[in-house]
Coordinates of N, CA and C and ligand atoms in Angstrom, one line a residue:
X1 N -3.0 3.9 23.8 CA -1.8 3.5 23.1 C -1.8 4.0 21.6
X2 N -0.7 4.5 21.2 CA -0.6 5.1 19.8 C 0.1 4.1 18.9
X3 N -0.4 3.9 17.7 CA 0.3 3.0 16.8 C 1.5 3.7 16.2
X4 N 2.2 3.1 15.3 CA 3.4 3.6 14.7 C 3.2 4.7 13.7
X5 N 2.0 5.2 13.6 CA 1.7 6.3 12.6 C 1.3 5.7 11.3
X6 N 0.9 4.4 11.3 CA 0.5 3.9 10.0 C -1.0 4.1 9.7
X7 N -1.7 4.7 10.7 CA -3.1 5.1 10.4 C -4.0 3.9 10.4
X8 N -5.2 4.2 9.9 CA -6.3 3.2 9.9 C -6.8 3.0 8.5
X9 N -5.9 3.1 7.5 CA -6.3 3.1 6.1 C -7.0 1.8 5.8
X10 N -6.7 0.7 6.4 CA -7.3 -0.6 6.1 C -8.1 -1.2 7.2
X11 N -8.6 -0.4 8.1 CA -9.3 -1.0 9.3 C -10.4 -1.9 8.9
X12 N -10.3 -3.1 9.4 CA -11.4 -4.1 9.2 C -11.4 -4.8 7.8
X13 N -10.4 -4.4 7.0 CA -10.4 -5.0 5.6 C -9.7 -6.3 5.7
X14 N -10.1 -7.2 4.8 CA -9.5 -8.5 4.6 C -8.6 -8.5 3.4
X15 N -7.3 -8.7 3.7 CA -6.3 -8.5 2.6 C -5.5 -9.8 2.4
X16 N -5.4 -10.2 1.1 CA -4.6 -11.4 0.7 C -3.4 -10.9 -0.1
X17 N -2.2 -11.3 0.3 CA -1.0 -10.9 -0.4 C -0.2 -12.1 -0.8
X18 N 0.3 -12.2 -2.1 CA 1.2 -13.2 -2.5 C 2.6 -12.7 -2.4
X19 N 3.6 -13.5 -2.1 CA 5.0 -13.0 -1.9 C 6.0 -14.1 -2.3
X20 N 7.2 -13.7 -2.6 CA 8.3 -14.6 -2.8 C 8.3 -15.3 -4.2
X21 N 9.2 -16.1 -4.4 CA 9.3 -16.8 -5.7 C 8.4 -18.1 -5.7
X22 N 8.2 -18.7 -6.8 CA 7.7 -20.1 -6.8 C 8.9 -21.0 -7.2
X23 N 8.7 -22.3 -7.0 CA 9.7 -23.3 -7.2 C 9.1 -24.4 -8.0
X24 N 9.6 -24.6 -9.2 CA 9.0 -25.6 -10.1 C 9.9 -26.8 -10.3
X25 N 9.5 -28.0 -9.8 CA 10.5 -29.1 -9.7 C 10.8 -29.7 -11.1
X26 N 12.1 -30.0 -11.3 CA 12.6 -30.7 -12.5 C 12.7 -32.2 -12.2
X27 N 13.3 -32.5 -11.1 CA 13.4 -33.9 -10.6 C 13.4 -33.8 -9.1
X28 N 13.7 -34.9 -8.3 CA 13.6 -34.8 -6.9 C 14.6 -33.9 -6.2
X29 N 15.6 -33.5 -6.9 CA 16.7 -32.6 -6.3 C 16.8 -31.3 -7.0
X30 N 16.1 -31.0 -8.1 CA 16.3 -29.7 -8.8 C 15.0 -29.0 -9.1
X31 N 15.2 -27.7 -9.3 CA 14.0 -26.9 -9.6 C 14.3 -25.6 -10.4
X32 N 13.3 -25.0 -11.0 CA 13.4 -23.7 -11.6 C 12.8 -22.6 -10.7
X33 N 13.6 -21.6 -10.5 CA 13.0 -20.5 -9.6 C 13.6 -19.2 -10.0
X34 N 13.6 -18.2 -9.1 CA 14.2 -16.9 -9.4 C 14.7 -16.2 -8.1
X35 N 15.2 -15.0 -8.2 CA 15.9 -14.4 -7.1 C 15.0 -13.6 -6.1
X36 N 13.7 -13.7 -6.3 CA 12.8 -13.0 -5.4 C 13.1 -13.3 -3.9
X37 N 13.2 -12.3 -3.1 CA 13.5 -12.5 -1.6 C 12.2 -12.6 -0.8
X38 N 11.1 -12.0 -1.4 CA 9.9 -11.9 -0.6 C 9.8 -10.7 0.3
X39 N 10.9 -9.9 0.3 CA 10.9 -8.7 1.2 C 9.8 -7.7 1.0
X40 N 9.5 -7.4 -0.3 CA 8.4 -6.4 -0.5 C 7.1 -6.9 -0.1
X41 N 6.8 -8.2 -0.3 CA 5.5 -8.7 0.1 C 5.3 -8.8 1.6
X42 N 6.4 -9.2 2.3 CA 6.4 -9.3 3.7 C 6.3 -7.9 4.4
X43 N 7.0 -6.9 3.8 CA 6.9 -5.6 4.3 C 5.5 -5.0 4.1
X44 N 4.8 -5.4 3.0 CA 3.4 -4.9 2.7 C 2.5 -5.6 3.7
X45 N 2.7 -6.9 4.0 CA 1.9 -7.6 4.9 C 2.0 -7.0 6.3
X46 N 3.2 -6.6 6.7 CA 3.4 -5.9 8.0 C 2.7 -4.6 8.0
X47 N 2.8 -3.8 6.9 CA 2.2 -2.5 6.9 C 0.7 -2.5 6.8
X48 N 0.2 -3.5 6.1 CA -1.3 -3.7 6.0 C -1.9 -4.1 7.4
X49 N -1.1 -5.0 8.1 CA -1.5 -5.3 9.5 C -1.5 -4.1 10.4
X50 N -0.5 -3.3 10.3 CA -0.4 -2.1 11.1 C -1.5 -1.1 10.8
X51 N -2.0 -1.2 9.5 CA -3.0 -0.2 9.1 C -4.4 -0.8 9.5
X52 N -4.5 -1.9 10.2 CA -5.7 -2.4 10.7 C -6.4 -3.5 9.9
X53 N -5.6 -4.1 9.0 CA -6.2 -5.2 8.2 C -6.0 -6.5 8.8
X54 N -6.9 -7.5 8.4 CA -6.6 -8.9 8.6 C -5.9 -9.4 7.4
X55 N -4.7 -10.0 7.6 CA -3.8 -10.3 6.5 C -3.5 -11.8 6.4
X56 N -3.8 -12.3 5.2 CA -3.3 -13.7 4.8 C -2.2 -13.5 3.8
X57 N -1.0 -14.1 4.1 CA 0.1 -14.0 3.2 C 0.4 -15.4 2.6
X58 N 0.2 -15.4 1.3 CA 0.5 -16.7 0.6 C 1.9 -16.6 0.1
X59 N 2.8 -17.4 0.7 CA 4.2 -17.2 0.6 C 4.9 -18.4 -0.1
X60 N 5.7 -18.1 -1.2 CA 6.6 -19.0 -1.7 C 7.8 -19.2 -0.8
X61 N 8.8 -20.1 -1.1 CA 9.9 -20.4 -0.2 C 10.8 -19.2 -0.1
X62 N 10.8 -18.6 1.1 CA 11.7 -17.5 1.5 C 12.3 -17.8 2.8
X63 N 13.3 -17.0 3.2 CA 13.9 -17.2 4.5 C 13.5 -16.2 5.6
X64 N 12.4 -15.4 5.3 CA 12.0 -14.4 6.2 C 11.1 -15.0 7.3
X65 N 11.1 -14.4 8.5 CA 10.2 -14.8 9.6 C 8.7 -14.4 9.3
X66 N 7.8 -15.1 9.8 CA 6.4 -14.7 9.6 C 6.1 -13.4 10.3
X67 N 5.5 -12.4 9.7 CA 5.2 -11.2 10.3 C 4.2 -11.4 11.5
X68 N 4.4 -10.7 12.6 CA 3.5 -10.8 13.7 C 2.1 -10.5 13.3
X69 N 1.1 -11.3 13.8 CA -0.3 -11.0 13.5 C -0.8 -11.3 12.1
X70 N 0.1 -11.9 11.3 CA -0.3 -12.2 9.9 C -0.3 -13.7 9.7
X71 N -1.4 -14.2 9.1 CA -1.5 -15.6 8.8 C -0.7 -16.0 7.6
X72 N 0.3 -16.8 7.7 CA 1.1 -17.2 6.5 C 0.8 -18.6 6.1
X73 N 0.5 -18.7 4.8 CA 0.2 -20.0 4.2 C 1.3 -20.3 3.1
X74 N 2.1 -21.3 3.4 CA 3.3 -21.6 2.5 C 2.9 -22.4 1.3
X75 N 3.5 -22.1 0.2 CA 3.3 -22.8 -1.1 C 4.7 -23.0 -1.8
X76 N 4.8 -23.9 -2.7 CA 6.0 -24.1 -3.5 C 5.8 -23.7 -5.0
X77 N 4.8 -24.3 -5.6 CA 4.7 -24.1 -7.1 C 3.7 -23.0 -7.4
X78 N 3.7 -22.6 -8.7 CA 2.7 -21.6 -9.2 C 1.3 -22.2 -9.0
X79 N 1.2 -23.5 -9.3 CA -0.2 -24.1 -9.2 C -0.6 -24.1 -7.7
X80 N 0.3 -24.4 -6.8 CA -0.1 -24.3 -5.3 C -0.5 -22.8 -5.0
X81 N 0.2 -21.9 -5.6 CA -0.1 -20.5 -5.2 C -1.5 -20.1 -5.7
X82 N -1.8 -20.5 -6.9 CA -3.2 -20.2 -7.4 C -4.2 -20.9 -6.5
X83 N -4.0 -22.1 -6.1 CA -5.0 -22.8 -5.3 C -5.2 -22.1 -3.9
X84 N -4.1 -21.8 -3.3 CA -4.1 -21.2 -1.9 C -4.7 -19.8 -2.0
X85 N -4.3 -19.0 -3.0 CA -4.8 -17.7 -3.1 C -6.3 -17.7 -3.4
X86 N -6.8 -18.6 -4.3 CA -8.2 -18.7 -4.6 C -9.0 -19.0 -3.4
X87 N -8.4 -20.0 -2.6 CA -9.1 -20.4 -1.4 C -9.2 -19.3 -0.4
X88 N -8.1 -18.5 -0.2 CA -8.1 -17.4 0.7 C -9.1 -16.3 0.2
X89 N -9.2 -16.1 -1.1 CA -10.2 -15.1 -1.6 C -11.6 -15.6 -1.3
X90 N -11.8 -16.9 -1.5 CA -13.2 -17.5 -1.2 C -13.6 -17.2 0.2
X91 N -12.7 -17.1 1.1 CA -13.0 -16.9 2.5 C -13.4 -15.5 2.8
X92 N -13.3 -14.6 1.8 CA -13.6 -13.2 2.0 C -12.4 -12.3 1.8
X93 N -12.4 -11.4 0.9 CA -11.2 -10.6 0.6 C -11.7 -9.2 0.0
X94 N -11.2 -8.1 0.6 CA -11.5 -6.8 0.1 C -10.4 -6.3 -0.8
X95 N -9.2 -6.8 -0.6 CA -8.0 -6.3 -1.3 C -7.0 -7.4 -1.6
X96 N -6.6 -7.6 -2.8 CA -5.7 -8.7 -3.2 C -4.4 -8.0 -3.8
X97 N -3.3 -8.3 -3.2 CA -2.0 -7.7 -3.7 C -1.1 -8.8 -4.1
X98 N -0.7 -8.8 -5.4 CA 0.2 -9.8 -5.9 C 1.6 -9.3 -6.0
X99 N 2.5 -9.7 -5.1 CA 3.9 -9.3 -5.2 C 4.8 -10.5 -5.6
X100 N 4.2 -11.7 -5.6 CA 5.0 -12.8 -5.9 C 5.7 -12.8 -7.3
X101 N 6.9 -13.3 -7.3 CA 7.6 -13.5 -8.6 C 7.3 -15.0 -9.0
X102 N 6.2 -15.1 -9.7 CA 5.7 -16.5 -10.1 C 6.5 -17.0 -11.3
X103 N 7.0 -18.2 -11.3 CA 7.7 -18.7 -12.5 C 6.6 -18.8 -13.6
X104 N 6.9 -18.2 -14.8 CA 6.0 -18.2 -15.8 C 5.8 -19.6 -16.5
X105 N 6.8 -20.4 -16.4 CA 6.8 -21.8 -17.0 C 7.2 -22.8 -15.9
X106 N 6.7 -24.0 -16.1 CA 7.2 -25.2 -15.2 C 7.6 -26.3 -16.2
X107 N 8.5 -27.2 -15.7 CA 8.8 -28.4 -16.5 C 7.5 -29.2 -16.8
X108 N 7.3 -29.6 -18.0 CA 6.1 -30.4 -18.4 C 5.9 -31.5 -17.5
X109 N 7.0 -32.3 -17.1 CA 6.8 -33.3 -16.1 C 8.0 -33.3 -15.2
X110 N 7.8 -33.7 -13.9 CA 8.9 -33.8 -13.0 C 9.3 -35.2 -13.0
X111 N 10.6 -35.4 -13.3 CA 11.2 -36.8 -13.4 C 11.1 -37.5 -12.0
X112 N 10.7 -38.7 -12.0 CA 10.6 -39.5 -10.7 C 11.9 -39.7 -10.0
X113 N 13.0 -39.9 -10.8 CA 14.3 -40.1 -10.3 C 15.2 -39.0 -10.8
X114 N 16.3 -38.8 -10.0 CA 17.3 -37.8 -10.4 C 17.8 -38.0 -11.8
X115 N 17.7 -36.9 -12.6 CA 18.2 -37.0 -14.0 C 19.7 -37.2 -14.1
X116 N 20.2 -38.2 -14.8 CA 21.6 -38.4 -15.0 C 22.1 -37.6 -16.2
X117 N 23.4 -37.1 -16.1 CA 23.9 -36.3 -17.3 C 24.3 -37.3 -18.3
X118 N 24.2 -36.9 -19.6 CA 24.6 -37.8 -20.7 C 25.2 -36.9 -21.8
X119 N 24.4 -36.4 -22.7 CA 25.0 -35.7 -23.8 C 25.5 -34.3 -23.4
X120 N 26.2 -33.5 -24.3 CA 26.7 -32.2 -24.0 C 25.6 -31.1 -23.9
X121 N 24.5 -31.4 -24.5 CA 23.4 -30.4 -24.4 C 22.2 -31.2 -23.9
X122 N 21.3 -30.4 -23.3 CA 20.0 -31.1 -23.0 C 18.9 -30.0 -23.0
X123 N 17.7 -30.4 -23.3 CA 16.6 -29.4 -23.3 C 15.5 -29.9 -22.3
X124 N 14.8 -28.9 -21.7 CA 13.7 -29.2 -20.9 C 12.5 -28.7 -21.6
X125 N 11.4 -29.5 -21.5 CA 10.1 -29.0 -22.1 C 9.3 -28.3 -21.0
X126 N 9.0 -27.0 -21.3 CA 8.3 -26.2 -20.3 C 6.9 -25.9 -20.7
X127 N 6.0 -25.8 -19.8 CA 4.6 -25.4 -20.1 C 4.2 -24.2 -19.3
X128 N 3.3 -23.3 -19.8 CA 2.9 -22.1 -19.1 C 2.2 -22.4 -17.7
X129 N 2.5 -21.6 -16.8 CA 1.9 -21.7 -15.5 C 0.6 -20.8 -15.4
X130 N -0.3 -21.1 -14.5 CA -1.5 -20.3 -14.4 C -1.1 -19.0 -13.8
X131 N -1.9 -17.9 -14.1 CA -1.7 -16.6 -13.6 C -2.6 -16.3 -12.4
X132 N -2.1 -16.3 -11.2 CA -2.9 -16.1 -10.0 C -3.6 -14.7 -10.0
X133 N -2.8 -13.7 -10.3 CA -3.4 -12.3 -10.3 C -4.5 -12.1 -11.3
X134 N -4.2 -12.6 -12.5 CA -5.3 -12.4 -13.6 C -6.5 -13.2 -13.2
X135 N -6.3 -14.4 -12.6 CA -7.4 -15.2 -12.3 C -8.3 -14.6 -11.2
X136 N -7.6 -14.0 -10.2 CA -8.4 -13.4 -9.1 C -9.1 -12.1 -9.6
X137 N -8.3 -11.3 -10.4 CA -8.9 -10.0 -10.9 C -10.1 -10.3 -11.9
X138 N -10.1 -11.5 -12.5 CA -11.1 -11.8 -13.5 C -12.4 -12.4 -12.9
X139 N -12.4 -12.7 -11.6 CA -13.6 -13.2 -10.9 C -14.7 -12.2 -10.9
X140 N -15.9 -12.8 -11.0 CA -17.1 -11.8 -10.9 C -17.1 -11.2 -9.5
X141 N -16.6 -11.8 -8.5 CA -16.6 -11.2 -7.2 C -15.2 -10.7 -6.8
X142 N -14.5 -10.2 -7.8 CA -13.1 -9.8 -7.7 C -13.0 -8.7 -6.6
X143 N -12.0 -8.9 -5.7 CA -11.7 -7.8 -4.7 C -11.0 -6.7 -5.5
X144 N -10.6 -5.6 -4.8 CA -9.8 -4.5 -5.3 C -8.4 -5.2 -5.6
X145 N -7.9 -5.1 -6.8 CA -6.6 -5.9 -7.0 C -5.5 -4.9 -7.4
X146 N -4.3 -5.3 -6.8 CA -3.1 -4.5 -7.1 C -2.0 -5.5 -7.5
X147 N -1.4 -5.2 -8.7 CA -0.3 -6.1 -9.2 C 1.0 -5.4 -9.1
X148 N 2.1 -6.1 -9.2 CA 3.4 -5.6 -9.3 C 3.9 -5.9 -10.7
X149 N 4.8 -5.0 -11.2 CA 5.4 -5.3 -12.5 C 6.9 -5.0 -12.4
X150 N 7.7 -6.0 -12.5 CA 9.2 -5.9 -12.5 C 9.6 -5.8 -13.9
X151 N 10.2 -4.7 -14.3 CA 10.6 -4.6 -15.7 C 12.0 -4.1 -15.8
X152 N 12.7 -4.4 -16.9 CA 14.0 -3.9 -17.2 C 14.0 -2.8 -18.2
X153 N 13.0 -2.7 -19.1 CA 12.9 -1.7 -20.1 C 11.4 -1.2 -20.2
X154 N 11.2 0.0 -20.8 CA 9.8 0.5 -21.1 C 8.9 0.2 -19.9
X155 N 9.3 0.6 -18.7 CA 8.6 0.3 -17.5 C 7.1 0.7 -17.5
X156 N 6.9 2.0 -17.9 CA 5.6 2.5 -17.9 C 4.6 1.8 -18.8
X157 N 5.1 1.6 -20.1 CA 4.3 1.0 -21.1 C 3.9 -0.5 -20.7
X158 N 4.9 -1.2 -20.3 CA 4.7 -2.6 -19.9 C 3.7 -2.7 -18.7
X159 N 4.0 -1.8 -17.7 CA 3.2 -1.9 -16.5 C 1.7 -1.5 -16.7
X160 N 1.5 -0.4 -17.5 CA 0.1 0.0 -17.8 C -0.6 -1.1 -18.7
X161 N 0.2 -1.7 -19.6 CA -0.4 -2.8 -20.4 C -0.9 -3.9 -19.5
X162 N 0.0 -4.3 -18.5 CA -0.4 -5.4 -17.6 C -1.6 -5.0 -16.8
X163 N -1.7 -3.8 -16.4 CA -2.9 -3.3 -15.6 C -4.2 -3.5 -16.4
X164 N -4.1 -3.1 -17.7 CA -5.3 -3.2 -18.5 C -5.6 -4.7 -18.8
X165 N -4.6 -5.4 -19.3 CA -4.8 -6.8 -19.7 C -5.4 -7.6 -18.5
X166 N -4.8 -7.4 -17.3 CA -5.3 -8.2 -16.2 C -6.4 -7.6 -15.4
X167 N -6.9 -6.5 -15.9 CA -8.1 -5.8 -15.3 C -7.8 -5.4 -13.8
X168 N -6.7 -4.8 -13.6 CA -6.3 -4.4 -12.2 C -6.8 -3.0 -11.8
X169 N -6.9 -2.8 -10.5 CA -7.2 -1.4 -10.1 C -6.0 -0.6 -10.0
X170 N -4.8 -1.2 -9.7 CA -3.6 -0.4 -9.6 C -2.4 -1.4 -9.9
X171 N -1.3 -0.8 -10.4 CA -0.1 -1.6 -10.6 C 1.1 -0.8 -10.1
X172 N 2.0 -1.6 -9.4 CA 3.2 -1.0 -8.8 C 4.4 -1.4 -9.7
X173 N 5.0 -0.4 -10.4 CA 6.1 -0.8 -11.3 C 7.4 -0.5 -10.7
X174 N 8.3 -1.5 -10.8 CA 9.7 -1.2 -10.4 C 10.7 -1.6 -11.5
X175 N 11.7 -0.7 -11.7 CA 12.7 -0.9 -12.7 C 13.8 -1.8 -12.1
X176 N 13.7 -3.1 -12.4 CA 14.7 -4.0 -11.7 C 16.1 -3.9 -12.3
X177 N 16.3 -3.1 -13.4 CA 17.6 -2.9 -13.9 C 18.3 -1.8 -13.1
X178 N 17.6 -1.0 -12.3 CA 18.2 0.1 -11.5 C 19.2 -0.5 -10.5
X179 N 20.4 0.0 -10.4 CA 21.4 -0.7 -9.6 C 21.1 -0.5 -8.1
X180 N 21.1 -1.6 -7.3 CA 20.9 -1.6 -5.9 C 19.4 -1.5 -5.5
X181 N 18.5 -1.6 -6.4 CA 17.1 -1.5 -6.1 C 16.4 -2.8 -6.6
X182 N 15.2 -3.0 -6.0 CA 14.3 -4.1 -6.5 C 14.7 -5.5 -6.0
X183 N 14.8 -6.4 -6.9 CA 15.0 -7.8 -6.6 C 16.1 -8.0 -5.6
X184 N 15.7 -8.7 -4.5 CA 16.7 -9.2 -3.5 C 17.5 -8.1 -2.9
X185 N 17.0 -6.9 -2.9 CA 17.7 -5.8 -2.3 C 16.9 -5.2 -1.1
X186 N 17.5 -4.3 -0.3 CA 16.8 -3.7 0.9 C 16.0 -2.6 0.4
X187 N 16.4 -1.9 -0.6 CA 15.7 -0.7 -1.1 C 15.0 -0.8 -2.4
X188 N 14.1 0.1 -2.6 CA 13.3 0.0 -3.8 C 12.8 1.4 -4.2
X189 N 12.5 1.6 -5.4 CA 11.8 2.8 -5.9 C 10.7 2.4 -6.9
X190 N 9.5 2.9 -6.7 CA 8.4 2.4 -7.5 C 7.6 3.5 -8.1
X191 N 6.9 3.2 -9.1 CA 5.8 4.2 -9.6 C 4.5 3.4 -9.6
X192 N 3.5 4.0 -9.0 CA 2.2 3.3 -8.9 C 1.3 3.9 -10.0
X193 N 0.7 3.1 -10.8 CA -0.2 3.5 -11.8 C -1.6 3.1 -11.5
X194 N -2.6 3.9 -11.8 CA -4.0 3.5 -11.7 C -4.6 4.1 -13.0
X195 N -5.9 3.8 -13.4 CA -6.3 4.1 -14.7 C -6.2 5.5 -15.1
X196 N -6.3 6.5 -14.2 CA -6.2 7.9 -14.6 C -5.2 8.7 -13.8
X197 N -4.1 8.0 -13.4 CA -3.1 8.8 -12.7 C -1.9 7.9 -12.3
X198 N -0.8 8.5 -11.7 CA 0.3 7.8 -11.3 C 1.1 8.6 -10.2
X199 N 1.9 7.9 -9.4 CA 2.6 8.6 -8.4 C 3.9 7.8 -8.1
X200 N 5.0 8.4 -7.9 CA 6.3 7.7 -7.6 C 6.6 7.7 -6.1
X201 N 7.2 6.7 -5.6 CA 7.6 6.6 -4.2 C 9.1 6.1 -4.2
X202 N 9.9 6.8 -3.4 CA 11.3 6.3 -3.2 C 12.3 7.0 -4.1
X203 N 13.5 6.6 -4.1 CA 14.1 5.4 -3.5 C 14.0 5.5 -1.9
X204 N 13.7 4.3 -1.3 CA 13.5 4.3 0.1 C 13.6 2.8 0.6
X205 N 13.7 2.6 1.9 CA 13.7 1.2 2.3 C 12.4 0.5 1.9
X206 N 12.4 -0.8 1.8 CA 11.1 -1.5 1.4 C 10.1 -1.3 2.5
X207 N 10.5 -1.2 3.8 CA 9.6 -0.9 4.9 C 8.8 0.4 4.7
X208 N 9.6 1.5 4.4 CA 8.9 2.8 4.1 C 8.1 2.8 2.9
X209 N 8.6 2.1 1.8 CA 7.8 2.1 0.6 C 6.5 1.3 0.9
X210 N 6.5 0.3 1.6 CA 5.3 -0.5 2.0 C 4.3 0.3 2.7
X211 N 4.8 1.1 3.7 CA 3.9 2.0 4.4 C 3.2 3.0 3.5
X212 N 3.9 3.6 2.6 CA 3.4 4.6 1.7 C 2.4 3.9 0.7
X213 N 2.8 2.7 0.3 CA 1.9 2.0 -0.7 C 0.6 1.7 0.0
X214 N 0.6 1.2 1.2 CA -0.6 0.9 2.0 C -1.5 2.1 2.1
X215 N -0.9 3.2 2.4 CA -1.7 4.5 2.6 C -2.3 4.8 1.2
X216 N -1.6 4.7 0.1 CA -2.1 5.1 -1.2 C -3.2 4.1 -1.7
X217 N -2.9 2.8 -1.5 CA -3.9 1.8 -1.8 C -5.2 2.0 -1.0
X218 N -5.0 2.3 0.3 CA -6.2 2.5 1.2 C -7.0 3.7 0.7
X219 N -6.4 4.7 0.3 CA -7.1 5.9 -0.3 C -8.0 5.5 -1.5
X220 N -7.4 4.8 -2.4 CA -8.1 4.4 -3.6 C -9.2 3.4 -3.3
X221 N -8.9 2.5 -2.5 CA -9.9 1.5 -2.1 C -11.1 2.1 -1.4
X222 N -10.8 3.1 -0.5 CA -11.9 3.7 0.3 C -12.7 4.7 -0.6
X223 N -12.0 5.3 -1.6 CA -12.7 6.2 -2.5 C -13.8 5.4 -3.3
X224 N -13.3 4.2 -3.7 CA -14.2 3.3 -4.6 C -15.3 2.7 -3.7
X225 N -15.0 2.3 -2.5 CA -15.9 1.5 -1.7 C -15.8 2.0 -0.2
X226 N -16.4 3.2 0.1 CA -16.2 3.8 1.3 C -16.9 3.0 2.5
Ligands
LIG301 N1 1.6 -13.0 -11.6 C1 0.8 -14.0 -11.0 N2 0.9 -15.3 -11.6 C2 1.7 -15.5 -12.6 C3 2.5 -14.5 -13.2 C4 2.4 -13.2 -12.6 O1 0.1 -13.8 -10.1 N3 1.7 -16.8 -13.1 C5 1.5 -11.6 -11.0 C6 2.7 -11.2 -10.3 O2 2.7 -11.5 -8.9 C7 2.7 -9.7 -10.5 C8 2.0 -9.5 -11.8 O3 1.3 -10.7 -12.1 O4 1.8 -9.0 -9.6 C9 2.9 -9.2 -13.0 O5 3.9 -10.2 -13.0 P1 5.0 -10.2 -14.2 O6 5.9 -11.3 -14.1 O7 5.6 -8.8 -14.2 O8 4.0 -10.2 -15.5 P2 3.7 -11.4 -16.5 O9 2.2 -11.2 -16.7 O10 4.1 -12.7 -16.0 O11 4.4 -10.9 -17.8 P3 6.0 -11.1 -18.2 O12 6.7 -11.9 -17.1 O13 6.0 -11.7 -19.6 O14 6.5 -9.6 -18.3
LIG302 CA1 6.3 -13.2 -15.4

């Protein structure tokens, strides 16, 4: 039996992927979130599985079906995402890919009852969320780590800064200001950076981008750790 041509780039590797948005509660009926659909992370989980990996997908709330052969662990908040991702890495992980659009801030406290409207303006006090990717990449037993950077300006500079700051092996940058690409869309175009090189992929479907990304990540991972 022949596979779909996705190769054996990740045969036997344990891969943990974060995907989707997080949801930070304000009160029992409201939350802060973003437009991430989870499509890129789910497509990567599928492609990594097809390339021979054991895949754990840590997923925020999305409407996508669980990819066949992939273990999905559902989370809501950024704090849940850090806890589940750390637990999955503890179980053994060769490659960690963070595609999730994590809310950078959460309400300082979640009101116990629905907040009633009163004055014409209101403010919410927000606190910084933990960074799952930086935490995993900073471990002494860190796996090969790949981050994503969604930027609207100065894509290359911001993406390579993030790679250095978070101590990543690779970063996948996408320009979310490009019309019809990126967030919540079927198609994407990305540039992958590593410490001494870069390569662009697309525009193409997220499925095809995911296949090419898995092949490229597999090459770098296997060069470093054959
Ligand atoms: N990330 C994460 N946990 C966070 C924030 C981000 O794991 N709390 C991961 C994302 O999944 C992505 C990478 O870090 O792989 C970059 O996310 P991004 O939002 O672009 O970067 P930030 O460091 O949050 O910087 P900013 O939003 O200010 O540009
Ligand atoms: Ca962010």
